PDB file of C-alpha atoms in Angstrom:
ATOM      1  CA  UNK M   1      15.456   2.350  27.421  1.00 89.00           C
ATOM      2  CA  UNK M   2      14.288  -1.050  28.933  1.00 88.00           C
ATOM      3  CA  UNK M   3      11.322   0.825  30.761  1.00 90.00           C
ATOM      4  CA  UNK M   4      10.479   2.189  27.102  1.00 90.00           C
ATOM      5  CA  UNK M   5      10.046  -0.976  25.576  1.00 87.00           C
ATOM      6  CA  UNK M   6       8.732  -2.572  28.181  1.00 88.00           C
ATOM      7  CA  UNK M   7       5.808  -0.094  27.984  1.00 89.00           C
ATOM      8  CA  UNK M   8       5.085  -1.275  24.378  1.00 88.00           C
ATOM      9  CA  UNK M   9       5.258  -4.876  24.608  1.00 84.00           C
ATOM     10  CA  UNK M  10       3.465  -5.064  27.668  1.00 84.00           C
ATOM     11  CA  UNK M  11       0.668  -3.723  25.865  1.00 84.00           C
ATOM     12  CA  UNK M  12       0.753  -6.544  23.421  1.00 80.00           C
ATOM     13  CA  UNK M  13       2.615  -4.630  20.909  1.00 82.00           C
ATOM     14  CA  UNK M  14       5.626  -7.080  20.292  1.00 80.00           C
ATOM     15  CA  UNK M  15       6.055  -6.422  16.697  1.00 78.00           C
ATOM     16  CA  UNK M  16       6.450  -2.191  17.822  1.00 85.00           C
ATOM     17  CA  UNK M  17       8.290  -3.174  20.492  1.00 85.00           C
ATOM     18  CA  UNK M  18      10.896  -4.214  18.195  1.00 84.00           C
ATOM     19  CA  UNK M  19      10.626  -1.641  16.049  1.00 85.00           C
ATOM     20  CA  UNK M  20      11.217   0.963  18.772  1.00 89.00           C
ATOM     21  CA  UNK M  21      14.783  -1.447  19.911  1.00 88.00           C
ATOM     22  CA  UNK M  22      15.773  -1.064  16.212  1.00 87.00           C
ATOM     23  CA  UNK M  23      15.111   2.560  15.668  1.00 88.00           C
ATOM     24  CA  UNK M  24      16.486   3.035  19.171  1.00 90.00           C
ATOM     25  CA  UNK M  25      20.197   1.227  18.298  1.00 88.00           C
ATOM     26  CA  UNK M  26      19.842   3.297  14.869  1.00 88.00           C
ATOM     27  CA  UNK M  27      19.881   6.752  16.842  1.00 89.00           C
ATOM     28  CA  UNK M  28      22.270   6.375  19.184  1.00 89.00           C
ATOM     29  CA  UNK M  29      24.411   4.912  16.416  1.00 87.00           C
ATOM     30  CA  UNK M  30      24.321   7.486  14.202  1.00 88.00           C
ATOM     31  CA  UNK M  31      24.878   9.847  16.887  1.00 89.00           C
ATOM     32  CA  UNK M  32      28.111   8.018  17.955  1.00 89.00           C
ATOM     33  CA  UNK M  33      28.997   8.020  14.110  1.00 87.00           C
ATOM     34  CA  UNK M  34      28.422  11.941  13.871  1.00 87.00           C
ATOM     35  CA  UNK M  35      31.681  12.621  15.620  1.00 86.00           C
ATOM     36  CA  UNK M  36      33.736  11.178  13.324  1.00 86.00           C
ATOM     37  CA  UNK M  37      31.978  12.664  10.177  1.00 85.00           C
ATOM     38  CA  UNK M  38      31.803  15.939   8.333  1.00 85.00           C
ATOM     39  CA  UNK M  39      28.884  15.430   6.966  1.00 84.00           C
ATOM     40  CA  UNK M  40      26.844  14.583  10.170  1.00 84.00           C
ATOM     41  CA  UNK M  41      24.121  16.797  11.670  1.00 87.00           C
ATOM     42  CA  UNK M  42      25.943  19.441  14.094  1.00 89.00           C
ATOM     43  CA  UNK M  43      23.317  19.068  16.587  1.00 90.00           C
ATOM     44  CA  UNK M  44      24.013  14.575  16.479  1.00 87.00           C
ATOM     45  CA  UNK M  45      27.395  15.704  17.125  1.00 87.00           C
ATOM     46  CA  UNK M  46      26.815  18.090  19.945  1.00 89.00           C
ATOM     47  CA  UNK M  47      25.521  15.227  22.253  1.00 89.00           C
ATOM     48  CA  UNK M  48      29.330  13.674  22.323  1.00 90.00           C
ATOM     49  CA  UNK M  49      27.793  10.119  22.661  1.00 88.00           C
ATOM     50  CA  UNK M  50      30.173   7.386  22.994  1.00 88.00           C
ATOM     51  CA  UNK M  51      28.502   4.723  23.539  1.00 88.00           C
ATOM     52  CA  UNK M  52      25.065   3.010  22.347  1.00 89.00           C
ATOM     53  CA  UNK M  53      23.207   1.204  25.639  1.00 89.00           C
ATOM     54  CA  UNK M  54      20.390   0.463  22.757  1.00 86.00           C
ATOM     55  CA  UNK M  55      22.954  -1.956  21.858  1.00 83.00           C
ATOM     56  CA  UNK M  56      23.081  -4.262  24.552  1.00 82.00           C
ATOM     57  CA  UNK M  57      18.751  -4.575  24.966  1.00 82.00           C
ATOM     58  CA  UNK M  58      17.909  -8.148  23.811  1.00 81.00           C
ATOM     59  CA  UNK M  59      15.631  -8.873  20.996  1.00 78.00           C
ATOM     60  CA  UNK M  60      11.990  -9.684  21.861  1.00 72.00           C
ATOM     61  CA  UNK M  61      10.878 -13.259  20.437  1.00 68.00           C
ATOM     62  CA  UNK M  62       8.170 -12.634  18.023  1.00 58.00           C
ATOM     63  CA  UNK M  63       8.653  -8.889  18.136  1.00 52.00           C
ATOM     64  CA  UNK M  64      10.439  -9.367  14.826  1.00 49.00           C
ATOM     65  CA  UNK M  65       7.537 -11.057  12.768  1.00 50.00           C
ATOM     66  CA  UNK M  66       9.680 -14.440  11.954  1.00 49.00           C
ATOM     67  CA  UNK M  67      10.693 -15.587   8.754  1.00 53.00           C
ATOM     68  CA  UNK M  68       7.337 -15.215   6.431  1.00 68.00           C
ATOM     69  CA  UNK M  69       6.860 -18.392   4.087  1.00 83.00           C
ATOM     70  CA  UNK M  70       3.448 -17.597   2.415  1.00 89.00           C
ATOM     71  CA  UNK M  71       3.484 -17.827  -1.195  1.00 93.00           C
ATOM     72  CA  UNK M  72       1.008 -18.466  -3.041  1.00 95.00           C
ATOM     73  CA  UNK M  73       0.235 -21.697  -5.059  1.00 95.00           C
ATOM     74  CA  UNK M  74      -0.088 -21.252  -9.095  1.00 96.00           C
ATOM     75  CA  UNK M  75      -4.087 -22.012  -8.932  1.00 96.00           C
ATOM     76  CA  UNK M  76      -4.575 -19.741  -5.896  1.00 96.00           C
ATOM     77  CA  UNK M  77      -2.508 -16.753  -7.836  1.00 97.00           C
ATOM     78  CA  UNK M  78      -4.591 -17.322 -10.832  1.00 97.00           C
ATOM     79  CA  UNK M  79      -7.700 -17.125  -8.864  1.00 96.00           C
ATOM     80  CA  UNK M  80      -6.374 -13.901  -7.042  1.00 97.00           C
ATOM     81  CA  UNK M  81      -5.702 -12.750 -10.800  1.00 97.00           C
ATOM     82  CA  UNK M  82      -9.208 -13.398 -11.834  1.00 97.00           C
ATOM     83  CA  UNK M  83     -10.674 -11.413  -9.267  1.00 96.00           C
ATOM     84  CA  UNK M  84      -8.163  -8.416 -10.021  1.00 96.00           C
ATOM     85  CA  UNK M  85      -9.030  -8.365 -13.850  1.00 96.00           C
ATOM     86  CA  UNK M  86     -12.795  -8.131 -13.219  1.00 95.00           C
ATOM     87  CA  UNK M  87     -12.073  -5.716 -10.179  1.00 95.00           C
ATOM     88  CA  UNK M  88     -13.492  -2.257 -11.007  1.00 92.00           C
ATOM     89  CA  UNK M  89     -11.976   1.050 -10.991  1.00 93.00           C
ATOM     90  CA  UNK M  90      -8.777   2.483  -9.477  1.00 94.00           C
ATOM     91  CA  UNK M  91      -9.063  -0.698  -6.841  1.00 95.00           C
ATOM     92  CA  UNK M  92      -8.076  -2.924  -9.210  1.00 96.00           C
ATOM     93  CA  UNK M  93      -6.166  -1.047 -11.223  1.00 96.00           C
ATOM     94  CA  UNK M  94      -3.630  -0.682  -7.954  1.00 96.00           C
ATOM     95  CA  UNK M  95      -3.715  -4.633  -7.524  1.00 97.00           C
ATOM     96  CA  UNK M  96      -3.202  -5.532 -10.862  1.00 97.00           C
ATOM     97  CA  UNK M  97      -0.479  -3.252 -11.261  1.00 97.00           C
ATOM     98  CA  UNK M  98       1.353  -4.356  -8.128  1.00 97.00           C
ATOM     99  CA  UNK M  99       1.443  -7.853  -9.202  1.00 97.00           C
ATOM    100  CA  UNK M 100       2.436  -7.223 -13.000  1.00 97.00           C
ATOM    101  CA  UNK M 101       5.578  -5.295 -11.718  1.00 96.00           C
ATOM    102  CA  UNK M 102       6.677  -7.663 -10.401  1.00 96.00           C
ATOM    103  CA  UNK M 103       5.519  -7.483  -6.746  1.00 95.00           C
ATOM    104  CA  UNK M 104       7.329  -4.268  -6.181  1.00 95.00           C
ATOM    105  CA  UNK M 105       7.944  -2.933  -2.300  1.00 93.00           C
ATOM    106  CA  UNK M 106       4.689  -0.774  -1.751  1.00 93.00           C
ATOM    107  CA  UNK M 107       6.638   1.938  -0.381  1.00 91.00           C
ATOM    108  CA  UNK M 108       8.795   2.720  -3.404  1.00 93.00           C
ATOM    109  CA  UNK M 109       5.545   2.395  -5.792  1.00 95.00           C
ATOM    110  CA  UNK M 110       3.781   4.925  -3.964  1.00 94.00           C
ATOM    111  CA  UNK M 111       6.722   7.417  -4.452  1.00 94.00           C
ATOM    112  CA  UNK M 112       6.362   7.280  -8.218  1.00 95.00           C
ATOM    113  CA  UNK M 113       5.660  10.160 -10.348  1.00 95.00           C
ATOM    114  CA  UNK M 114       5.053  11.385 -13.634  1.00 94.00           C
ATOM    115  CA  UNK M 115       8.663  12.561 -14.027  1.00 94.00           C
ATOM    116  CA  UNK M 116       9.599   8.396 -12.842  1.00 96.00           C
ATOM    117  CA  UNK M 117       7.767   6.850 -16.064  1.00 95.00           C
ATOM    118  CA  UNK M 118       9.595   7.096 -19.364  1.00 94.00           C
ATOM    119  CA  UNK M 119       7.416   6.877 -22.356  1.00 93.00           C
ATOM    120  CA  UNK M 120      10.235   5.846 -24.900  1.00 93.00           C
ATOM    121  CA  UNK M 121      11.162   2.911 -22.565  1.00 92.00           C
ATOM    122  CA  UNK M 122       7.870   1.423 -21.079  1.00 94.00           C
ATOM    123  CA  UNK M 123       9.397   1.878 -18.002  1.00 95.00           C
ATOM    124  CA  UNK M 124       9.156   3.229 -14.406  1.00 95.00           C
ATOM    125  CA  UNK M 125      12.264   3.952 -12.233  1.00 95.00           C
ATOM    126  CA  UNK M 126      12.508   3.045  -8.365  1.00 94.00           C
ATOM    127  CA  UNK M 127      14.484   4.550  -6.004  1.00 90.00           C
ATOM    128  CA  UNK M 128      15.764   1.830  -3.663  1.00 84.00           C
ATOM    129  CA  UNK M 129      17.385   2.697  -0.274  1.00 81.00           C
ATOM    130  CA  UNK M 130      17.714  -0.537   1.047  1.00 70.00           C
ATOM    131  CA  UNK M 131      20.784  -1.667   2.183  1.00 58.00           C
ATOM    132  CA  UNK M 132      23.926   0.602   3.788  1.00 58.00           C
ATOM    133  CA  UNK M 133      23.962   2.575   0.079  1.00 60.00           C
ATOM    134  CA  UNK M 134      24.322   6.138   0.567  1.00 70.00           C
ATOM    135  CA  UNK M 135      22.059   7.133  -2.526  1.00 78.00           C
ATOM    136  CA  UNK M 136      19.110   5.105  -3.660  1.00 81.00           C
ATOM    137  CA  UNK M 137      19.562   2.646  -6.581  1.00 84.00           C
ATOM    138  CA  UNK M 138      17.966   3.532  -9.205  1.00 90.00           C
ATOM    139  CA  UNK M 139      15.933   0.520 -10.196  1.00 91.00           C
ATOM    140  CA  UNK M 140      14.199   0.263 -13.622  1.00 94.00           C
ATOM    141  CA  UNK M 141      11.161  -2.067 -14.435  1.00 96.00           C
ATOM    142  CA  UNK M 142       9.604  -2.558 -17.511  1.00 96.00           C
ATOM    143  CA  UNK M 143       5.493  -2.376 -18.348  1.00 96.00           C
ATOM    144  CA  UNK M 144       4.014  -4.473 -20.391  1.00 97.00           C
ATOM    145  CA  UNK M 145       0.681  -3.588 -21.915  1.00 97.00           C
ATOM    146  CA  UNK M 146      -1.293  -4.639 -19.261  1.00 97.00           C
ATOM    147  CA  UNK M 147       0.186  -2.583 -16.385  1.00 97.00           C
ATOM    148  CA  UNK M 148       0.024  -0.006 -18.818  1.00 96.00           C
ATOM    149  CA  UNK M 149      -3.280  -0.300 -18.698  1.00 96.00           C
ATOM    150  CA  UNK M 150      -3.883  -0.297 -15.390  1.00 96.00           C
ATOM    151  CA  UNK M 151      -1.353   2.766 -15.173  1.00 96.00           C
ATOM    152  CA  UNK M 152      -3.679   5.056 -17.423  1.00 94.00           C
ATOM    153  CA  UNK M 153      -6.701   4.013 -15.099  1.00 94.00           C
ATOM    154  CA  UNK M 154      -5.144   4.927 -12.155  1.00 94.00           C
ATOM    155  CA  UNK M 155      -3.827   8.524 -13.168  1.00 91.00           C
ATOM    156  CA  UNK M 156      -6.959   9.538 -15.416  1.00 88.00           C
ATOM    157  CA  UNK M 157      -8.474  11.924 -15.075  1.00 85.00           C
ATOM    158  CA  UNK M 158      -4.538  13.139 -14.128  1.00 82.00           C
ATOM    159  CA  UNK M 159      -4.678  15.580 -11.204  1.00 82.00           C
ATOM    160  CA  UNK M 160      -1.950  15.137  -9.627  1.00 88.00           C
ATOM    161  CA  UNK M 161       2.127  13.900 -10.572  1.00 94.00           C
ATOM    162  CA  UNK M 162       1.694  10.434  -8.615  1.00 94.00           C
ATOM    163  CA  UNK M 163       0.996   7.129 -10.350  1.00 95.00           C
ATOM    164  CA  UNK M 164       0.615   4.394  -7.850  1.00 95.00           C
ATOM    165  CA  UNK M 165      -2.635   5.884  -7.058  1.00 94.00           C
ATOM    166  CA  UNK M 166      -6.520   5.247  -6.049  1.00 93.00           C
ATOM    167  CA  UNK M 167      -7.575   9.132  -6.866  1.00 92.00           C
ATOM    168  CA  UNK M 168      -5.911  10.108  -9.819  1.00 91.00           C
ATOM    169  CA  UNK M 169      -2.799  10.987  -9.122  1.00 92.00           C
ATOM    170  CA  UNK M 170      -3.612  13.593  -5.803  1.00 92.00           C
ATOM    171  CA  UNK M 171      -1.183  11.007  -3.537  1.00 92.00           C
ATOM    172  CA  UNK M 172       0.317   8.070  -3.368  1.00 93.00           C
ATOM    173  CA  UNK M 173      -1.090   4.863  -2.221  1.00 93.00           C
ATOM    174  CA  UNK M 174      -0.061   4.182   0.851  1.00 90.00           C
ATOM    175  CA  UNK M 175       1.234   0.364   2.131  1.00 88.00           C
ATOM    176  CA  UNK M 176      -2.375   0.640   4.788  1.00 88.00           C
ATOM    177  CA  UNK M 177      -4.368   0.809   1.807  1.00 92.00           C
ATOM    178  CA  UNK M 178      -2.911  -1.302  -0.552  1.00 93.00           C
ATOM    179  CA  UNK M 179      -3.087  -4.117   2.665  1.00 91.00           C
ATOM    180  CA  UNK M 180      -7.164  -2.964   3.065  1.00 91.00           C
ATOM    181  CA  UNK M 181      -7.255  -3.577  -0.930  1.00 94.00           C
ATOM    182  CA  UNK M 182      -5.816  -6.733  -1.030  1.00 95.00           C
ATOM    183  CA  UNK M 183      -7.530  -7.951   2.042  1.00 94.00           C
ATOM    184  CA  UNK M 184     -11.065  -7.780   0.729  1.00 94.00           C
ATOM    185  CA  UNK M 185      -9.755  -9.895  -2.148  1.00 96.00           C
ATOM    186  CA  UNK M 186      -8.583 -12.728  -0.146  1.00 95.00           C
ATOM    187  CA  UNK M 187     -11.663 -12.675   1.965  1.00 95.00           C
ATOM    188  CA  UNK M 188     -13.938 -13.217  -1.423  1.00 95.00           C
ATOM    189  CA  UNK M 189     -11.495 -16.018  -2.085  1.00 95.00           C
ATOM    190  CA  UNK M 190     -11.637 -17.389   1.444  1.00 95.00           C
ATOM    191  CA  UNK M 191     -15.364 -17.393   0.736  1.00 94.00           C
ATOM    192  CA  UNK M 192     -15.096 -18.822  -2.348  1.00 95.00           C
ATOM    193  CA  UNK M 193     -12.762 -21.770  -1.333  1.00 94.00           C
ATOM    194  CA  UNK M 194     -10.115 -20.469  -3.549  1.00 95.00           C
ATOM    195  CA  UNK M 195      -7.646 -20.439  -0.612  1.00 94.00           C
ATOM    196  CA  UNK M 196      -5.246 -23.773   0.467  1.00 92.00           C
ATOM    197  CA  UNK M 197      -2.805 -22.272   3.099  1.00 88.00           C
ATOM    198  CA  UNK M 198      -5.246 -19.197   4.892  1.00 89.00           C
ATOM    199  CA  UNK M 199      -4.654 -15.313   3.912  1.00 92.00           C
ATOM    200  CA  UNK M 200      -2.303 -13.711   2.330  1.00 93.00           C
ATOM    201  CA  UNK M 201      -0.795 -10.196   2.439  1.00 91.00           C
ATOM    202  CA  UNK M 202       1.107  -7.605  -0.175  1.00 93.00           C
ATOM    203  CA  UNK M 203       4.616  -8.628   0.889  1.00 91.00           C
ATOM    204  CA  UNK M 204       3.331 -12.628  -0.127  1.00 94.00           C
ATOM    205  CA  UNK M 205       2.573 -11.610  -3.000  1.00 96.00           C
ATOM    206  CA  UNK M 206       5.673 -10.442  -3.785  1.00 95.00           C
ATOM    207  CA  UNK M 207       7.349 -13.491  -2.595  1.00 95.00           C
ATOM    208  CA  UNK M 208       5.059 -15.211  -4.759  1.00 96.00           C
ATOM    209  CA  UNK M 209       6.209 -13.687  -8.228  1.00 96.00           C
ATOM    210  CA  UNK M 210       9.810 -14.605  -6.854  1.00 95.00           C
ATOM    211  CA  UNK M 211       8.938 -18.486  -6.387  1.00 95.00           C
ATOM    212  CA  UNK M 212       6.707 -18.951  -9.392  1.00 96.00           C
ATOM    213  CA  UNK M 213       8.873 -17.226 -11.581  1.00 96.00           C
ATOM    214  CA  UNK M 214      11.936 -19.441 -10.254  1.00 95.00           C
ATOM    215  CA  UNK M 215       9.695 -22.260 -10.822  1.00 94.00           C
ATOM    216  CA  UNK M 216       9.144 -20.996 -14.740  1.00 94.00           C
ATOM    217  CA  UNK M 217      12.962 -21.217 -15.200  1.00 94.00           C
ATOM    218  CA  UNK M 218      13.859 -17.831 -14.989  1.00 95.00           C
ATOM    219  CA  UNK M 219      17.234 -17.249 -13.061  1.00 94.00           C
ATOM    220  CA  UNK M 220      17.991 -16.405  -9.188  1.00 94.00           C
ATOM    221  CA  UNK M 221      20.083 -13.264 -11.125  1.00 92.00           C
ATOM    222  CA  UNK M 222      16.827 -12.334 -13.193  1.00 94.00           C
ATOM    223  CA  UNK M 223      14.715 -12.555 -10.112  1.00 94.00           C
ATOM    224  CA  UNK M 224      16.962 -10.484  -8.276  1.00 93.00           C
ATOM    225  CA  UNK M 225      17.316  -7.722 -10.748  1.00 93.00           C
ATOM    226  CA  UNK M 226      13.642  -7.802 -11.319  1.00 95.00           C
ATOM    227  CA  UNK M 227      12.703  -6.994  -7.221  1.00 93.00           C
ATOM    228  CA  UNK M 228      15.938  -5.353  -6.717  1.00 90.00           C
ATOM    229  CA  UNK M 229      17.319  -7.710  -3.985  1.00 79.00           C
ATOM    230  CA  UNK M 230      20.533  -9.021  -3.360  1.00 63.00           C
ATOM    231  CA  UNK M 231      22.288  -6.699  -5.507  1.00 59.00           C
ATOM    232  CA  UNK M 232      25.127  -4.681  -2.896  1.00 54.00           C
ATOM    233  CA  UNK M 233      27.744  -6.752  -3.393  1.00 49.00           C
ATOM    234  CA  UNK M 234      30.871  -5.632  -5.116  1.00 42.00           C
ATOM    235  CA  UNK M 235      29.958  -7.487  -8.277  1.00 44.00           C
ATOM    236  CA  UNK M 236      26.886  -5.667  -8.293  1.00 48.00           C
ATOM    237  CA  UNK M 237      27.542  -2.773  -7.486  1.00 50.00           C
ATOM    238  CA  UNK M 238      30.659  -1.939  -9.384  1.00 46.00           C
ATOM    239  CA  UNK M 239      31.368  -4.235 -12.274  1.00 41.00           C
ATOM    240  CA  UNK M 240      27.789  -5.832 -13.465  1.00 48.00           C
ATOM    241  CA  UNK M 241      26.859  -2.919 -15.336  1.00 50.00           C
ATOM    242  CA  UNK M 242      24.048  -4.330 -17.759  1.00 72.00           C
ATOM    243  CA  UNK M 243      20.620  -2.674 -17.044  1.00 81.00           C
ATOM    244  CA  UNK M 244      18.753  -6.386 -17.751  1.00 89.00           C
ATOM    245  CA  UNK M 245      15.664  -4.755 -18.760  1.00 93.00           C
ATOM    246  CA  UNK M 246      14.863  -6.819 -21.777  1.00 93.00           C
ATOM    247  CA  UNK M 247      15.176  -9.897 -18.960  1.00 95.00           C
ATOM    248  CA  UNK M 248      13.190  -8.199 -16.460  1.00 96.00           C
ATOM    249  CA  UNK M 249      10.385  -7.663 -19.460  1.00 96.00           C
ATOM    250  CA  UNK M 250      10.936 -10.991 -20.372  1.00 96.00           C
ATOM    251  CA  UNK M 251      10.244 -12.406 -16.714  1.00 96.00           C
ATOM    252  CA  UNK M 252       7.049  -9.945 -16.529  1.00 97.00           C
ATOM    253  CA  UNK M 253       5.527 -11.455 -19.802  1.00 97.00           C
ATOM    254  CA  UNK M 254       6.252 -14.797 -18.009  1.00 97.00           C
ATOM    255  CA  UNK M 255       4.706 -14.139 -15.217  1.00 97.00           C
ATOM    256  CA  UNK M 256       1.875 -12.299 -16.911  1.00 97.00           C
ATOM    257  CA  UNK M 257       1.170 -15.966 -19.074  1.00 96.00           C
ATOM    258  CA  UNK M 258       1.271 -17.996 -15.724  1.00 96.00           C
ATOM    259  CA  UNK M 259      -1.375 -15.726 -14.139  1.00 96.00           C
ATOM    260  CA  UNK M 260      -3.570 -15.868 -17.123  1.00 94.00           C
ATOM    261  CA  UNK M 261      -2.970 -19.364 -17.847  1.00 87.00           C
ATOM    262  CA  UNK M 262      -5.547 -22.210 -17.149  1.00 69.00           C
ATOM    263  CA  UNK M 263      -5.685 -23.665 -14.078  1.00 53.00           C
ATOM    264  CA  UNK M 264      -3.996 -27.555 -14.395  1.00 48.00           C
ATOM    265  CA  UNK M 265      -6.253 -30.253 -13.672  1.00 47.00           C
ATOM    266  CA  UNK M 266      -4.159 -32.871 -11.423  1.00 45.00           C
ATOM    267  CA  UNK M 267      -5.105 -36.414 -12.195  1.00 47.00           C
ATOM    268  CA  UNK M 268      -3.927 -39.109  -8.806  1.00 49.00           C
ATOM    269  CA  UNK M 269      -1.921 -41.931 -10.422  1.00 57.00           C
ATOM    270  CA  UNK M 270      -2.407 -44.854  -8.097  1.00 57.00           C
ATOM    271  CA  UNK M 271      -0.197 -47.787  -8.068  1.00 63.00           C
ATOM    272  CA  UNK M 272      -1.563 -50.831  -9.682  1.00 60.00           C
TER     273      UNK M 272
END
């Protein structure tokens, strides 16, 4: 297994390198866990594994990306904004419903369909499988009218069921093309000297809802409820039953009046 890994990161590829370690543990893991559940695939439980030598490979520094701190400053999301609401087509249709639900995880918006949106609600429904949960949460998010909007541009002229979409529907948008998307933004803004701390990618984006919204006064609970993070504790899970969608809408009309807001103009007070 160390040869295998070695292969990857001595060709520079740290970050796959340490995907490879994780899916490796994963395997062998659920292969040792087959023999002590019915529900396991015969064929994991035919190679009578007892033990997991994935387990004991060290981690590779700066296979694992590091903690990401990126988020974006208020004047450098409104100027992102600005270029998404004058951004044509489908293209910014995508962006500018990414950021007005919140920041969702790419992967779960691209798995929406037309059976996922309820009309009576305003609403789309996630699945999340994040965490050790055996069935996906579901997680519902509010529209408000601007991401419906952008919705009905990026499913007209409707042929196929998807609705996170650059060609009406046919398939989902993928996290590769979202990234391209969002990168030719931040290079106009880079241009354009709209940018303090360098680029910026789909997951900072997310972060940033999460840390301007905290900044606007809306609770950690909110916030959490509103990405779907943090939420597989007990509490959570089993006794917290509320659905907090008229919070979550509540935090999305925030967040839609701080992106649309003007820009402050910051005034040095020197001491006299």
């Amino acid at each position: 297994l160390l040869t295998i890994i070695t292969r990857i990161s001595d060709a520079g590829k740290l970050r796959e390198a340490g995907k490879m370690r994780s899916y490796l543990r994963a395997a062998y893991g659920a292969a040792i866990k087959a023999r002590r559940q019915a529900s396991a695939l015969p064929a994991l439980r035919d190679l009578r594994l007892q033990s997991n030598p994935a387990r004991d490979l060290e981690p590779l520094e700066g296979g694992t990306g590091g903690t990401r701190e990126r988020a974006l400053s208020l004047s450098e999301l409104r100027a992102y904004w600005r270029r998404l609401a004058t951004l044509p087509g489908t293209d910014g249709a995508l962006l500018r419903f990414h950021l007005l639900t919140g920041g969702q995880r790419v992967r779960q918006l691209s798995r929406l369909v037309t059976a996922d949106f309820d009309a009576d609600m305003q609403a789309i429904r996630l699945r999340d499988p994040k965490g050790k949960r055996k069935e996906p949460r579901i997680h519902v998010v509010p529209m408000i009218p601007a991401a419906l909007q952008a919705l009905k541009l990026m499913t007209a002229p409707n042929l196929g069921p998807h609705l996170f979409s650059v060609d009406g529907g046919e398939s989902g948008a993928s996290y590769f093309l979202i990234h391209s998307r969002i990168r030719s933004v931040v290079e106009a803004m880079a241009e354009a000297g709209e940018l303090e701390k360098g680029p910026f990618t789909a997951g900072d984006v997310r972060r940033t809802v999460e840390t301007r919204l905290a900044g606007a006064g809306i609770s950690q609970g909110v916030r959490a409820q509103l990405q779907s993070h943090g939420l597989s504790g007990v509490q959570a899970r089993h006794y917290d039953q509320h659905d907090y969608l008229a919070e979550k809408r509540a935090a999305l009309e925030t967040l839609y009046r701080l992106v649309t807001g003007d820009a402050a103009t910051v005034v040095p007070i020197k001491r006299a």
